[in-house]
CSV table of C-alpha atoms and ligand atoms in Angstrom, one decimal:
chain,number,residue,atom,x,y,z
A,102,UNK,CA,31.5,-61.3,-80.8
A,103,UNK,CA,28.7,-62.2,-78.4
A,104,UNK,CA,28.9,-61.3,-74.7
A,105,UNK,CA,30.7,-63.8,-72.5
A,106,UNK,CA,28.3,-65.9,-70.5
A,107,UNK,CA,30.4,-68.2,-68.4
A,108,UNK,CA,31.2,-67.8,-64.7
A,109,UNK,CA,33.7,-69.8,-62.7
A,110,UNK,CA,32.8,-70.1,-59.1
A,111,UNK,CA,35.6,-70.7,-56.6
A,112,UNK,CA,35.2,-71.7,-53.0
A,113,UNK,CA,38.7,-71.7,-51.5
A,114,UNK,CA,39.2,-73.3,-48.1
A,115,UNK,CA,42.4,-73.5,-46.1
A,116,UNK,CA,43.4,-76.8,-47.8
A,117,UNK,CA,40.9,-77.2,-50.5
A,118,UNK,CA,39.4,-75.5,-53.6
A,119,UNK,CA,35.9,-76.4,-54.8
A,120,UNK,CA,34.9,-75.0,-58.2
A,121,UNK,CA,32.1,-75.0,-60.8
A,122,UNK,CA,32.0,-73.5,-64.2
A,123,UNK,CA,28.5,-72.4,-65.2
A,124,UNK,CA,26.9,-71.0,-68.4
A,125,UNK,CA,24.6,-68.3,-67.3
A,126,UNK,CA,22.4,-68.4,-70.5
A,127,UNK,CA,20.6,-71.4,-68.9
A,128,UNK,CA,22.4,-71.8,-65.6
A,129,UNK,CA,23.8,-75.1,-66.8
A,130,UNK,CA,27.0,-76.6,-65.3
A,131,UNK,CA,29.9,-77.2,-67.7
A,132,UNK,CA,32.4,-78.5,-65.2
A,133,UNK,CA,32.9,-79.1,-61.5
A,134,UNK,CA,35.6,-80.3,-59.2
A,135,UNK,CA,37.5,-80.3,-56.0
A,136,UNK,CA,41.2,-80.0,-55.0
A,137,UNK,CA,41.8,-81.5,-51.5
A,138,UNK,CA,44.6,-81.7,-49.1
A,139,UNK,CA,46.6,-78.8,-50.7
A,140,UNK,CA,50.0,-78.6,-49.1
A,141,UNK,CA,50.2,-82.3,-48.3
A,142,UNK,CA,51.9,-85.1,-50.1
A,143,UNK,CA,48.5,-86.7,-50.7
A,144,UNK,CA,46.7,-83.9,-52.5
A,145,UNK,CA,43.9,-84.9,-54.9
A,146,UNK,CA,42.1,-83.3,-57.8
A,147,UNK,CA,38.8,-84.6,-59.0
A,148,UNK,CA,37.4,-83.0,-62.1
A,149,UNK,CA,34.2,-83.7,-64.0
A,150,UNK,CA,33.3,-82.3,-67.4
A,151,UNK,CA,29.5,-82.3,-67.3
A,152,UNK,CA,29.2,-82.1,-71.0
A,153,UNK,CA,30.9,-85.4,-71.7
A,154,UNK,CA,30.4,-86.9,-68.2
A,155,UNK,CA,34.2,-87.5,-68.0
A,156,UNK,CA,35.7,-87.6,-64.6
A,157,UNK,CA,39.5,-87.4,-64.0
A,158,UNK,CA,41.3,-87.8,-60.8
A,159,UNK,CA,44.9,-87.0,-60.0
A,160,UNK,CA,46.8,-87.8,-56.8
A,161,UNK,CA,50.1,-86.4,-55.7
A,162,UNK,CA,51.5,-83.3,-54.0
A,163,UNK,CA,49.9,-79.9,-54.8
A,164,UNK,CA,52.0,-77.4,-52.9
A,165,UNK,CA,49.7,-74.4,-52.6
A,166,UNK,CA,46.6,-72.6,-53.9
A,167,UNK,CA,48.6,-71.2,-56.8
A,168,UNK,CA,49.5,-74.8,-58.0
A,169,UNK,CA,45.9,-75.9,-57.3
A,170,UNK,CA,44.4,-73.3,-59.4
A,171,UNK,CA,46.9,-73.9,-62.2
A,172,UNK,CA,46.0,-77.6,-62.1
A,173,UNK,CA,42.2,-76.7,-62.3
A,174,UNK,CA,42.9,-74.3,-65.2
A,175,UNK,CA,44.8,-77.2,-66.9
A,176,UNK,CA,41.8,-79.6,-66.5
A,177,UNK,CA,39.4,-77.0,-67.8
A,178,UNK,CA,41.6,-76.4,-70.8
A,179,UNK,CA,41.6,-80.1,-71.6
A,180,UNK,CA,37.8,-79.9,-71.9
A,181,UNK,CA,38.1,-76.8,-74.1
A,182,UNK,CA,36.8,-74.6,-71.2
A,183,UNK,CA,40.1,-72.9,-70.3
A,184,UNK,CA,40.4,-69.8,-68.2
A,185,UNK,CA,41.7,-68.0,-71.3
A,186,UNK,CA,38.4,-68.5,-73.1
A,187,UNK,CA,36.7,-65.3,-74.3
A,188,UNK,CA,33.5,-66.8,-73.1
A,189,UNK,CA,34.5,-66.5,-69.5
A,190,UNK,CA,32.7,-63.4,-68.0
A,191,UNK,CA,34.0,-63.4,-64.5
A,192,UNK,CA,35.2,-65.5,-61.5
A,193,UNK,CA,32.9,-65.5,-58.5
A,194,UNK,CA,34.5,-66.1,-55.1
A,195,UNK,CA,32.8,-67.3,-52.0
A,196,UNK,CA,34.1,-65.1,-49.1
A,197,UNK,CA,32.9,-66.1,-45.7
A,198,UNK,CA,33.1,-62.8,-43.8
A,199,UNK,CA,32.2,-59.4,-45.2
A,200,UNK,CA,31.5,-57.7,-41.9
A,201,UNK,CA,29.2,-54.7,-42.1
A,202,UNK,CA,31.2,-53.2,-44.9
A,203,UNK,CA,30.1,-55.6,-47.7
A,204,UNK,CA,26.3,-55.8,-48.0
A,205,UNK,CA,26.4,-56.8,-51.7
A,206,UNK,CA,28.5,-58.8,-54.1
A,207,UNK,CA,31.5,-56.7,-54.9
A,208,UNK,CA,34.0,-56.5,-57.8
A,209,UNK,CA,37.4,-57.0,-56.3
A,210,UNK,CA,40.0,-54.3,-56.4
A,211,UNK,CA,43.0,-53.6,-54.1
A,212,UNK,CA,40.8,-51.7,-51.6
A,213,UNK,CA,38.3,-54.6,-51.4
A,214,UNK,CA,41.2,-57.0,-50.7
A,215,UNK,CA,42.4,-54.7,-48.0
A,216,UNK,CA,39.0,-54.6,-46.4
A,217,UNK,CA,38.6,-58.4,-46.5
A,218,UNK,CA,42.0,-58.7,-44.9
A,219,UNK,CA,40.9,-56.3,-42.1
A,220,UNK,CA,38.2,-58.8,-41.3
A,221,UNK,CA,40.6,-61.6,-40.6
A,222,UNK,CA,40.4,-61.2,-36.9
A,223,UNK,CA,36.7,-62.0,-36.9
A,224,UNK,CA,37.1,-64.9,-39.5
A,225,UNK,CA,40.6,-66.2,-38.8
A,226,UNK,CA,39.8,-69.7,-40.3
A,227,UNK,CA,38.1,-68.6,-43.5
A,228,UNK,CA,39.0,-65.2,-44.8
A,229,UNK,CA,42.7,-65.9,-45.3
A,230,UNK,CA,42.0,-68.9,-47.5
A,231,UNK,CA,39.3,-66.9,-49.5
A,232,UNK,CA,41.9,-64.1,-50.0
A,233,UNK,CA,44.5,-66.5,-51.3
A,234,UNK,CA,42.0,-67.9,-53.8
A,235,UNK,CA,41.1,-64.4,-55.1
A,236,UNK,CA,44.8,-63.3,-55.3
A,237,UNK,CA,45.7,-66.5,-57.2
A,238,UNK,CA,42.8,-66.2,-59.6
A,239,UNK,CA,43.6,-62.5,-60.2
A,240,UNK,CA,47.2,-63.3,-61.0
A,241,UNK,CA,46.1,-65.9,-63.6
A,242,UNK,CA,43.6,-63.6,-65.3
A,243,UNK,CA,44.3,-60.0,-64.3
A,244,UNK,CA,42.0,-58.6,-66.9
A,245,UNK,CA,38.9,-60.6,-65.8
A,246,UNK,CA,36.4,-59.2,-63.2
A,247,UNK,CA,36.7,-61.1,-59.9
A,248,UNK,CA,33.7,-60.8,-57.7
A,249,UNK,CA,33.5,-61.5,-54.0
A,250,UNK,CA,30.2,-62.9,-52.8
A,251,UNK,CA,29.9,-62.8,-49.0
A,252,UNK,CA,28.3,-65.4,-46.7
A,253,UNK,CA,27.3,-62.6,-44.4
A,254,UNK,CA,25.8,-60.1,-46.9
A,255,UNK,CA,22.2,-61.5,-46.8
A,256,UNK,CA,22.1,-60.9,-43.0
A,257,UNK,CA,23.2,-57.3,-43.1
A,258,UNK,CA,19.5,-56.3,-43.1
A,259,UNK,CA,19.1,-57.6,-39.6
A,260,UNK,CA,17.8,-54.9,-37.3
A,261,UNK,CA,20.2,-53.8,-34.5
A,262,UNK,CA,17.9,-55.5,-31.9
A,263,UNK,CA,18.8,-58.8,-33.5
A,264,UNK,CA,22.3,-58.1,-34.5
A,265,UNK,CA,23.7,-56.7,-31.2
A,266,UNK,CA,24.7,-58.7,-28.2
A,267,UNK,CA,23.8,-57.2,-24.9
A,268,UNK,CA,27.2,-56.0,-24.0
A,269,UNK,CA,28.7,-52.5,-23.8
A,270,UNK,CA,28.4,-51.1,-27.4
A,271,UNK,CA,31.8,-49.3,-27.1
A,272,UNK,CA,33.5,-52.6,-26.4
A,273,UNK,CA,31.5,-54.3,-29.0
A,274,UNK,CA,32.3,-51.7,-31.7
A,275,UNK,CA,35.9,-51.5,-30.8
A,276,UNK,CA,36.3,-55.3,-31.5
A,277,UNK,CA,33.6,-55.5,-34.2
A,278,UNK,CA,31.6,-57.8,-32.0
A,279,UNK,CA,28.0,-58.3,-33.3
A,280,UNK,CA,25.9,-61.1,-34.8
A,281,UNK,CA,26.8,-61.3,-38.5
A,282,UNK,CA,25.3,-64.7,-39.5
A,283,UNK,CA,26.6,-67.1,-42.2
A,284,UNK,CA,25.4,-69.4,-45.0
A,285,UNK,CA,23.9,-66.2,-46.4
A,286,UNK,CA,24.0,-67.2,-50.0
A,287,UNK,CA,22.1,-70.4,-49.1
A,288,UNK,CA,19.4,-68.5,-47.0
A,289,UNK,CA,19.0,-66.0,-49.9
A,290,UNK,CA,18.6,-68.7,-52.5
A,291,UNK,CA,16.4,-71.0,-50.5
A,292,UNK,CA,14.0,-68.2,-49.3
A,293,UNK,CA,13.6,-67.0,-52.9
A,294,UNK,CA,13.1,-70.5,-54.2
A,295,UNK,CA,10.5,-71.1,-51.5
A,296,UNK,CA,8.5,-68.1,-52.6
A,297,UNK,CA,8.7,-69.3,-56.2
A,298,UNK,CA,7.4,-72.7,-55.1
A,299,UNK,CA,4.4,-70.9,-53.5
A,300,UNK,CA,3.9,-69.0,-56.7
A,301,UNK,CA,4.7,-65.7,-54.9
A,302,UNK,CA,7.2,-62.9,-55.1
A,303,UNK,CA,9.8,-63.0,-52.2
A,304,UNK,CA,8.4,-59.6,-51.1
A,305,UNK,CA,5.0,-61.3,-50.3
A,306,UNK,CA,6.1,-64.1,-48.0
A,307,UNK,CA,7.7,-64.7,-44.6
A,308,UNK,CA,9.9,-67.8,-44.5
A,309,UNK,CA,11.9,-69.6,-41.8
A,310,UNK,CA,14.9,-71.2,-43.6
A,311,UNK,CA,16.5,-74.2,-41.8
A,312,UNK,CA,19.9,-74.8,-43.4
A,313,UNK,CA,20.9,-78.2,-41.8
A,314,UNK,CA,24.2,-79.5,-43.1
A,315,UNK,CA,27.3,-80.3,-41.2
A,316,UNK,CA,27.2,-76.7,-40.3
A,317,UNK,CA,23.7,-75.6,-39.5
A,318,UNK,CA,21.8,-72.3,-39.2
A,319,UNK,CA,18.3,-71.0,-39.2
A,320,UNK,CA,17.0,-67.6,-40.5
A,321,UNK,CA,13.9,-65.6,-40.3
A,322,UNK,CA,13.2,-63.9,-43.7
A,323,UNK,CA,10.6,-61.3,-43.8
A,324,UNK,CA,9.4,-60.3,-47.2
A,325,UNK,CA,12.7,-61.2,-48.8
A,326,UNK,CA,14.9,-59.6,-46.1
A,327,UNK,CA,16.7,-61.4,-43.3
A,328,UNK,CA,15.6,-60.2,-39.9
A,329,UNK,CA,17.3,-62.8,-37.7
A,330,UNK,CA,19.7,-65.7,-38.0
A,331,UNK,CA,21.1,-68.2,-35.6
A,332,UNK,CA,24.9,-67.9,-36.2
A,333,UNK,CA,26.6,-64.9,-34.7
A,334,UNK,CA,30.0,-63.3,-34.6
A,335,UNK,CA,31.2,-66.7,-35.8
A,336,UNK,CA,29.5,-69.9,-37.1
A,337,UNK,CA,29.6,-71.3,-33.6
A,338,UNK,CA,26.3,-69.9,-32.3
A,339,UNK,CA,22.9,-71.3,-32.7
A,340,UNK,CA,21.8,-74.8,-33.7
A,341,UNK,CA,23.4,-78.1,-32.7
A,342,UNK,CA,25.7,-78.9,-35.7
A,343,UNK,CA,27.8,-81.8,-36.8
A,344,UNK,CA,30.8,-80.9,-34.7
A,345,UNK,CA,29.9,-77.5,-33.2
A,346,UNK,CA,28.0,-77.0,-30.0
A,347,UNK,CA,25.8,-74.1,-31.1
A,348,UNK,CA,24.4,-72.1,-28.2
A,349,UNK,CA,25.8,-72.5,-24.7
A,350,UNK,CA,26.1,-70.4,-21.6
A,351,UNK,CA,29.3,-68.4,-22.2
A,352,UNK,CA,30.3,-69.2,-18.6
A,353,UNK,CA,30.9,-72.8,-19.7
A,354,UNK,CA,34.1,-71.3,-21.3
A,355,UNK,CA,35.2,-69.6,-18.1
A,356,UNK,CA,34.5,-72.8,-16.3
A,357,UNK,CA,36.5,-75.0,-18.7
A,358,UNK,CA,39.4,-72.6,-18.4
A,359,UNK,CA,39.4,-72.0,-14.6
A,360,UNK,CA,38.2,-75.4,-13.3
A,361,UNK,CA,39.0,-77.6,-16.3
A,362,UNK,CA,42.5,-76.1,-16.8
A,363,UNK,CA,42.0,-75.9,-20.6
A,364,UNK,CA,43.6,-73.4,-22.8
A,365,UNK,CA,41.6,-71.1,-25.1
A,366,UNK,CA,43.0,-73.0,-28.0
A,367,UNK,CA,41.7,-76.3,-26.6
A,368,UNK,CA,38.3,-74.9,-25.8
A,369,UNK,CA,38.0,-73.4,-29.3
A,370,UNK,CA,38.8,-76.9,-30.8
A,371,UNK,CA,36.4,-78.6,-28.3
A,372,UNK,CA,33.5,-76.4,-29.2
A,373,UNK,CA,34.1,-76.1,-32.9
A,374,UNK,CA,35.4,-79.5,-33.8
A,375,UNK,CA,34.5,-82.0,-31.1
A,376,UNK,CA,31.1,-81.0,-30.0
A,377,UNK,CA,27.6,-81.0,-31.5
A,378,UNK,CA,26.4,-84.4,-32.7
A,379,UNK,CA,29.9,-85.7,-32.8
A,380,UNK,CA,30.7,-84.7,-29.3
A,381,UNK,CA,27.4,-86.1,-28.0
A,382,UNK,CA,27.6,-89.5,-29.6
A,383,UNK,CA,30.8,-89.9,-31.6
A,384,UNK,CA,29.1,-89.5,-35.0
A,385,UNK,CA,28.3,-86.4,-37.0
A,386,UNK,CA,26.6,-88.0,-39.9
A,387,UNK,CA,22.9,-88.1,-39.5
A,388,UNK,CA,22.6,-91.3,-41.6
A,389,UNK,CA,24.8,-93.1,-39.1
A,390,UNK,CA,23.0,-91.6,-36.1
A,391,UNK,CA,19.6,-92.8,-37.5
A,392,UNK,CA,21.1,-96.3,-38.1
A,393,UNK,CA,22.3,-96.5,-34.5
A,394,UNK,CA,19.0,-95.3,-33.1
A,395,UNK,CA,17.3,-98.1,-35.1
A,396,UNK,CA,19.6,-100.5,-33.3
A,397,UNK,CA,18.6,-99.1,-29.9
A,398,UNK,CA,21.7,-97.0,-29.3
A,399,UNK,CA,20.9,-94.6,-26.4
A,400,UNK,CA,23.7,-92.1,-27.0
A,401,UNK,CA,22.7,-91.6,-30.6
A,402,UNK,CA,19.0,-91.2,-29.5
A,403,UNK,CA,19.9,-88.6,-26.9
A,404,UNK,CA,22.1,-86.7,-29.5
A,405,UNK,CA,19.2,-86.7,-31.9
A,406,UNK,CA,16.8,-85.5,-29.2
A,407,UNK,CA,19.1,-82.6,-28.2
A,408,UNK,CA,19.5,-81.7,-31.9
A,409,UNK,CA,15.7,-81.6,-32.4
A,410,UNK,CA,15.0,-79.8,-29.2
A,411,UNK,CA,17.3,-76.9,-30.2
A,412,UNK,CA,15.9,-76.8,-33.8
A,413,UNK,CA,12.3,-76.7,-32.5
A,414,UNK,CA,13.3,-73.8,-30.1
A,415,UNK,CA,14.6,-71.8,-33.1
A,416,UNK,CA,11.5,-72.5,-35.2
A,417,UNK,CA,9.3,-71.2,-32.3
A,418,UNK,CA,11.6,-68.2,-31.8
A,419,UNK,CA,11.5,-67.2,-35.5
A,420,UNK,CA,7.8,-67.7,-35.6
A,421,UNK,CA,7.5,-65.1,-32.9
A,422,UNK,CA,10.1,-62.8,-34.6
A,423,UNK,CA,8.1,-62.9,-37.8
A,424,UNK,CA,4.6,-62.9,-36.4
A,425,UNK,CA,3.2,-64.5,-39.5
A,426,UNK,CA,4.9,-67.4,-41.3
A,427,UNK,CA,4.0,-68.5,-44.8
A,428,UNK,CA,6.6,-71.3,-45.1
A,429,UNK,CA,9.3,-73.3,-43.3
A,430,UNK,CA,12.0,-74.5,-45.7
A,431,UNK,CA,14.4,-77.4,-45.0
A,432,UNK,CA,17.7,-77.4,-46.9
A,433,UNK,CA,21.3,-78.8,-47.0
A,434,UNK,CA,22.5,-82.3,-46.4
A,435,UNK,CA,20.3,-83.1,-43.4
A,436,UNK,CA,17.4,-80.9,-44.3
A,437,UNK,CA,17.1,-82.2,-47.8
A,438,UNK,CA,17.6,-85.9,-47.0
A,439,UNK,CA,16.6,-86.7,-43.4
A,440,UNK,CA,12.8,-87.1,-43.3
A,441,UNK,CA,12.9,-88.1,-39.6
A,442,UNK,CA,14.5,-84.8,-38.7
A,443,UNK,CA,11.9,-82.8,-40.6
A,444,UNK,CA,9.1,-84.8,-39.0
A,445,UNK,CA,10.5,-84.6,-35.4
A,446,UNK,CA,11.3,-80.9,-35.7
A,447,UNK,CA,7.6,-80.0,-36.4
A,448,UNK,CA,5.9,-82.6,-34.2
A,449,UNK,CA,3.8,-80.9,-31.6
A,450,UNK,CA,3.7,-77.6,-33.5
A,451,UNK,CA,0.3,-78.3,-35.2
A,452,UNK,CA,-1.3,-75.4,-33.2
A,453,UNK,CA,1.1,-73.1,-35.1
A,454,UNK,CA,-0.2,-74.5,-38.4
A,455,UNK,CA,3.0,-76.5,-38.8
A,456,UNK,CA,2.9,-80.2,-39.9
A,457,UNK,CA,4.4,-82.6,-42.4
A,458,UNK,CA,2.4,-85.0,-44.4
A,459,UNK,CA,4.1,-88.4,-43.7
A,460,UNK,CA,3.7,-89.7,-47.3
A,461,UNK,CA,5.0,-86.5,-48.9
A,462,UNK,CA,7.8,-86.3,-46.3
A,463,UNK,CA,9.0,-89.8,-47.2
A,464,UNK,CA,9.2,-89.2,-50.9
A,465,UNK,CA,12.9,-88.8,-52.0
A,466,UNK,CA,13.7,-86.4,-54.8
A,467,UNK,CA,16.1,-83.8,-55.8
A,468,UNK,CA,13.8,-80.9,-56.7
A,469,UNK,CA,12.0,-78.4,-54.5
A,470,UNK,CA,8.8,-79.9,-53.0
A,471,UNK,CA,6.1,-79.3,-50.5
A,472,UNK,CA,5.8,-81.8,-47.7
A,473,UNK,CA,3.0,-80.2,-45.7
A,474,UNK,CA,-0.6,-81.6,-45.8
A,475,UNK,CA,-2.9,-80.2,-48.5
A,476,UNK,CA,-4.9,-77.9,-46.1
A,477,UNK,CA,-1.9,-76.7,-44.0
A,478,UNK,CA,-1.9,-73.0,-42.9
A,479,UNK,CA,1.9,-72.9,-43.2
A,480,UNK,CA,3.7,-74.5,-46.2
A,481,UNK,CA,6.6,-76.8,-45.3
A,482,UNK,CA,9.0,-77.3,-48.1
A,483,UNK,CA,12.2,-79.1,-49.0
A,484,UNK,CA,14.3,-76.8,-51.1
A,485,UNK,CA,17.7,-78.1,-52.3
A,486,UNK,CA,20.2,-75.3,-51.8
A,487,UNK,CA,22.6,-74.3,-54.6
A,488,UNK,CA,25.2,-71.9,-53.3
A,489,UNK,CA,27.3,-72.2,-56.5
A,490,UNK,CA,24.4,-71.2,-58.7
A,491,UNK,CA,23.6,-68.3,-56.3
A,492,UNK,CA,27.2,-67.1,-56.4
A,493,UNK,CA,27.3,-67.4,-60.2
A,494,UNK,CA,24.0,-65.6,-60.5
A,495,UNK,CA,25.1,-62.7,-58.3
A,496,UNK,CA,28.4,-62.5,-60.0
A,497,UNK,CA,26.9,-62.5,-63.5
A,498,UNK,CA,24.3,-59.9,-62.5
A,499,UNK,CA,27.1,-57.6,-61.4
A,500,UNK,CA,29.4,-58.0,-64.3
A,501,UNK,CA,27.0,-59.0,-67.0
A,502,UNK,CA,25.8,-55.4,-67.2
A,503,UNK,CA,29.3,-54.1,-68.0
A,504,UNK,CA,30.1,-56.6,-70.7
B,149,AMP,P1,26.2,-80.6,-46.0
B,149,AMP,O1,27.1,-79.9,-45.0
B,149,AMP,O2,25.1,-79.7,-46.5
B,149,AMP,O3,27.0,-81.2,-47.2
B,149,AMP,O4,25.6,-81.8,-45.2
B,149,AMP,C1,26.4,-82.9,-44.8
B,149,AMP,C2,25.6,-83.7,-43.8
B,149,AMP,O5,24.3,-84.1,-44.4
B,149,AMP,C3,26.2,-85.1,-43.5
B,149,AMP,O6,27.1,-84.9,-42.4
B,149,AMP,C4,25.0,-85.9,-43.0
B,149,AMP,O7,24.8,-85.7,-41.7
B,149,AMP,C5,23.9,-85.3,-43.8
B,149,AMP,N1,23.3,-86.2,-44.8
B,149,AMP,C6,23.7,-86.3,-46.1
B,149,AMP,N2,22.9,-87.3,-46.7
B,149,AMP,C7,22.0,-87.7,-45.8
B,149,AMP,C8,21.0,-88.7,-45.9
B,149,AMP,N3,20.7,-89.3,-47.0
B,149,AMP,N4,20.2,-88.8,-44.7
B,149,AMP,C9,20.5,-88.2,-43.6
B,149,AMP,N5,21.5,-87.3,-43.5
B,149,AMP,C10,22.3,-87.0,-44.6
């Protein structure tokens, strides 16, 4: 029998499971779907078989991740792509926090699960859900390799000077406090794709990657290795995001507690869920913000300006960190689609060799493309991210060898 070539990618959140089934012979997608609102009465499963184009939706209570994965397995079976198929090589799981321990994708065993569990205090929102996903998948196919691909892994190459906060290292180490960074699979994929777009090997180029989605982060990638990134101990640090504040003076937190009388829980919610673009103007969707700006809305205009100011600061900072920059790459929902954001972020940076060509920037498309002027010193690119493909590629590279 020929070697199995399919990889199922699972991204398990606290109340959702996103999945894609890929065939790694040509990286094609066979099926994709999403289970939402797990644990509620109004759960929903939406499944698409990419071969036939069939989409099926089911509504009704799905009690837990176990039930969700069984429902996904059922849908895959209906398309002849079941989890029992001998063509399935592995299941790749997105795991948000791998700490310092996991620098590479890792085949899951009991020890790996224990270590991911030990990281829950630094990723209380994400790692428990990721663990549930892995355990459930393992129970369904105990014989199949399960691979954990960590959001933090790409950033473990950061030097201590970038990864450490300026606090007592004994206290930091005791509580595992350092800058880990997130969106690593996206930064890895996009920096590599950008090199490919330039016709170079990743080891030959320095790239600033701007992952601008609802969550947003920037990274400085030197010859294929991450040397700095904007998210820190948690995804709260750095850029202005859809609902997260990004950088702020830590004393704001003491002030809100002491003077504002808010609890830690309330402050956590405020900064993670009710800040950023949403906190500033009541909308976190860049399309809506642009529409409001066009209508003369001042709150939306100020939110946009604050967003761009922070972004520009990080581009300048990472330019300085890298010394030489070959490319700036925009990715994720905002980065791939919002031409005004790309233009505004680079306006005034012409002396650094950075500019967008207005016509190229305005072209809509789904592929990787250059948007800098022909003669530009630094390439500016739009590179659609593909975290599922990156997880599948890393998973297959790890287990493909053993099959
Ligand atoms: P992501 O987290 O990568 O899925 O990005 C989601 C965000 O991308 C949304 O909240 C929007 O702000 C933004 N977005 C998606 N499509 C567009 C678009 N066509 N124009 C501007 N922003 C967009």
